[in-house]
């Protein structure tokens, strides 16, 4: 099927976006979802991408990118906020499983982003550990506002890009892999209504990017 051996960051990105385009068009191929693939991948895995996205129930990774078993190493948290376990999981996907691509996947109408915005507006933060999630989104909202980017779409793009930068600032493993050309870290903004994933940030992917919108 659409298998590439030892994919480059660009190969992996193209493979992922091709799957999203099939999903958007309503023509999914459901690759790598059968019993043969299950048997093939049982002894070991070689995912071509680490997907770090929001936990939102509408962002089901293998569905929206039309992939199957063994393709994506998936880490998801509300608002794609990254603590140490998240960083460790992403590093595992890159340094042990050798995935050439890390994708940060955010989306419109994200509850975590909305909660951070309203916490800044009315000063009320949620209780429990939800507060921790909201507080980790807040710096992105503040940065967007400081740059005069006030729309929901702009704030979301800021949060996605901020997350990409945070991964590379905090993880030496990821930063070194990007510097060596072995890895790209990209940010995608997903639209719930039409299922499209648009590139909003890229580190380590070659220039002249085709923007899919
Ligand atoms: Zn969300």
Coordinates of C-alpha atoms and ligand atoms in Angstrom, one line a residue:
X1 CA 0.0 0.0 0.0
X2 CA 1.3 3.5 0.7
X3 CA 4.4 2.2 2.5
X4 CA 7.7 4.0 2.4
X5 CA 10.9 2.5 3.8
X6 CA 12.9 4.8 6.0
X7 CA 10.8 7.9 5.2
X8 CA 12.4 11.3 5.4
X9 CA 10.6 14.0 7.3
X10 CA 9.2 15.3 4.0
X11 CA 8.0 11.7 3.0
X12 CA 6.3 11.3 6.4
X13 CA 4.6 14.7 6.1
X14 CA 3.4 14.0 2.6
X15 CA 2.1 10.6 3.6
X16 CA 0.2 12.1 6.5
X17 CA -1.3 15.0 4.5
X18 CA -2.4 12.6 1.7
X19 CA -4.4 10.7 4.3
X20 CA -6.0 13.8 5.6
X21 CA -7.0 14.8 2.0
X22 CA -8.6 11.4 1.5
X23 CA -10.5 11.9 4.7
X24 CA -11.6 15.4 3.8
X25 CA -12.8 14.2 0.4
X26 CA -14.8 11.4 1.9
X27 CA -12.7 8.8 0.1
X28 CA -10.7 7.0 2.9
X29 CA -8.8 3.9 2.0
X30 CA -8.5 2.7 5.6
X31 CA -4.9 1.4 5.0
X32 CA -3.2 -0.9 7.4
X33 CA -6.3 -1.8 9.3
X34 CA -6.7 -5.5 8.4
X35 CA -5.6 -8.8 10.0
X36 CA -2.5 -9.0 7.8
X37 CA -1.2 -5.7 9.1
X38 CA -2.0 -6.7 12.6
X39 CA 0.1 -9.8 12.3
X40 CA 2.9 -8.0 10.5
X41 CA 3.2 -5.3 13.2
X42 CA 2.8 -7.5 16.3
X43 CA 6.6 -8.2 16.7
X44 CA 7.7 -4.5 16.4
X45 CA 6.5 -1.1 15.4
X46 CA 8.0 1.6 13.1
X47 CA 5.5 4.5 13.1
X48 CA 6.3 7.2 10.6
X49 CA 5.0 10.0 12.8
X50 CA 4.5 11.0 16.4
X51 CA 1.2 12.7 16.7
X52 CA 0.8 15.0 19.7
X53 CA -2.7 16.4 19.6
X54 CA -5.6 17.6 21.7
X55 CA -7.7 14.8 23.4
X56 CA -10.9 16.2 21.8
X57 CA -13.1 13.2 20.9
X58 CA -13.4 14.6 17.4
X59 CA -9.7 14.4 16.7
X60 CA -9.4 10.6 16.4
X61 CA -5.9 10.4 14.9
X62 CA -6.1 7.3 12.6
X63 CA -9.5 8.4 11.3
X64 CA -8.7 12.0 10.3
X65 CA -5.4 11.0 8.7
X66 CA -6.7 7.8 7.2
X67 CA -4.0 5.5 8.6
X68 CA -4.0 2.2 10.5
X69 CA -2.0 0.0 12.8
X70 CA 1.6 0.8 13.4
X71 CA 1.5 4.1 11.5
X72 CA 1.2 6.8 14.2
X73 CA 2.6 7.0 17.7
X74 CA -0.1 9.0 19.4
X75 CA 0.1 11.2 22.5
X76 CA -2.9 13.4 23.3
X77 CA -3.8 15.7 26.2
X78 CA -6.5 18.4 26.5
X79 CA -5.3 21.5 24.7
X80 CA -2.1 19.6 23.7
X81 CA -0.4 20.8 26.9
X82 CA 3.0 19.2 27.4
X83 CA 4.4 18.0 30.8
X84 CA 7.3 15.7 31.4
X85 CA 5.5 12.5 30.6
X86 CA 4.3 13.9 27.3
X87 CA 7.9 15.0 26.5
X88 CA 9.2 11.6 27.4
X89 CA 6.6 9.9 25.2
X90 CA 7.4 12.0 22.2
X91 CA 11.2 11.5 22.8
X92 CA 10.5 7.7 22.8
X93 CA 8.8 7.9 19.5
X94 CA 11.7 9.8 18.0
X95 CA 14.8 8.4 19.6
X96 CA 13.7 4.7 20.1
X97 CA 11.2 4.2 17.3
X98 CA 13.0 6.7 14.9
X99 CA 9.9 8.5 13.7
X100 CA 11.0 11.3 11.3
X101 CA 8.1 13.6 12.0
X102 CA 6.4 15.1 15.1
X103 CA 3.0 16.7 14.6
X104 CA 1.3 19.1 17.0
X105 CA -2.4 18.9 16.2
X106 CA -4.7 21.7 17.5
X107 CA -8.2 22.5 16.4
X108 CA -10.9 25.2 16.3
X109 CA -13.4 25.4 19.1
X110 CA -10.9 23.9 21.5
X111 CA -12.3 23.8 25.0
X112 CA -8.9 24.2 26.7
X113 CA -8.1 27.3 24.7
X114 CA -11.5 28.8 25.3
X115 CA -11.1 28.1 29.0
X116 CA -7.8 29.9 29.1
X117 CA -9.3 32.9 27.2
X118 CA -12.2 33.1 29.6
X119 CA -10.0 32.7 32.7
X120 CA -8.0 35.7 31.5
X121 CA -11.1 37.7 30.9
X122 CA -13.0 37.0 34.1
X123 CA -10.2 35.8 36.4
X124 CA -11.9 32.5 37.2
X125 CA -9.9 29.4 36.8
X126 CA -11.4 25.9 36.9
X127 CA -10.7 23.6 39.9
X128 CA -8.9 20.3 40.2
X129 CA -6.2 19.4 37.7
X130 CA -8.2 21.1 34.9
X131 CA -6.6 24.2 36.3
X132 CA -3.2 22.8 35.4
X133 CA -4.3 22.3 31.8
X134 CA -5.7 25.8 31.5
X135 CA -2.6 27.4 33.1
X136 CA -0.4 25.7 30.5
X137 CA -2.5 27.2 27.7
X138 CA -2.5 30.7 29.2
X139 CA 1.0 31.8 28.0
X140 CA 0.0 31.2 24.4
X141 CA -3.1 33.4 24.8
X142 CA -1.1 36.1 26.4
X143 CA 1.5 36.0 23.6
X144 CA -1.1 36.2 20.9
X145 CA -2.8 39.2 22.6
X146 CA 0.6 40.9 23.1
X147 CA 1.2 40.5 19.3
X148 CA -2.3 42.0 18.5
X149 CA -3.6 38.6 17.4
X150 CA -7.1 38.5 18.9
X151 CA -9.2 36.3 16.8
X152 CA -9.9 32.7 17.8
X153 CA -8.1 31.4 14.8
X154 CA -5.0 33.5 15.5
X155 CA -5.0 32.5 19.2
X156 CA -5.2 28.9 18.2
X157 CA -2.4 29.2 15.7
X158 CA -0.3 30.9 18.4
X159 CA -0.9 28.1 20.8
X160 CA 0.0 25.5 18.2
X161 CA 3.2 27.3 17.3
X162 CA 4.0 27.9 20.9
X163 CA 3.7 24.2 21.6
X164 CA 6.0 23.3 18.7
X165 CA 8.6 25.7 20.1
X166 CA 8.1 24.5 23.6
X167 CA 8.9 20.9 22.5
X168 CA 12.1 22.0 20.9
X169 CA 13.1 24.2 23.7
X170 CA 12.6 21.6 26.4
X171 CA 13.7 18.5 24.6
X172 CA 17.3 18.3 23.6
X173 CA 16.6 15.0 21.9
X174 CA 14.1 16.7 19.5
X175 CA 16.2 19.8 19.0
X176 CA 19.3 17.7 18.0
X177 CA 17.3 15.5 15.7
X178 CA 15.9 18.5 13.9
X179 CA 19.4 20.1 13.7
X180 CA 20.7 16.8 12.2
X181 CA 18.0 16.8 9.6
X182 CA 16.5 13.5 10.9
X183 CA 13.3 15.1 12.2
X184 CA 10.7 17.8 11.4
X185 CA 8.3 19.2 14.0
X186 CA 5.2 20.7 12.5
X187 CA 2.0 22.3 13.8
X188 CA -1.3 21.6 12.1
X189 CA -4.6 23.4 12.8
X190 CA -7.6 21.1 12.3
X191 CA -11.1 22.3 11.4
X192 CA -13.8 20.3 12.9
X193 CA -16.4 21.1 10.3
X194 CA -14.6 20.0 7.2
X195 CA -11.9 17.8 8.6
X196 CA -9.0 19.6 7.0
X197 CA -5.6 20.0 8.7
X198 CA -3.7 23.2 7.8
X199 CA 0.0 23.7 8.3
X200 CA 0.7 26.6 10.7
X201 CA 4.2 26.0 12.0
X202 CA 7.2 24.1 10.7
X203 CA 10.7 23.4 12.0
X204 CA 13.1 21.2 10.1
X205 CA 10.9 20.7 7.0
X206 CA 12.4 22.1 3.8
X207 CA 11.3 25.5 2.6
X208 CA 8.5 26.3 0.0
X209 CA 5.9 24.4 1.8
X210 CA 2.6 23.5 0.1
X211 CA 0.0 25.0 2.4
X212 CA -3.1 22.9 2.4
X213 CA -6.2 24.8 3.1
Ligands
LIG1 ZN1 -9.1 20.8 22.1

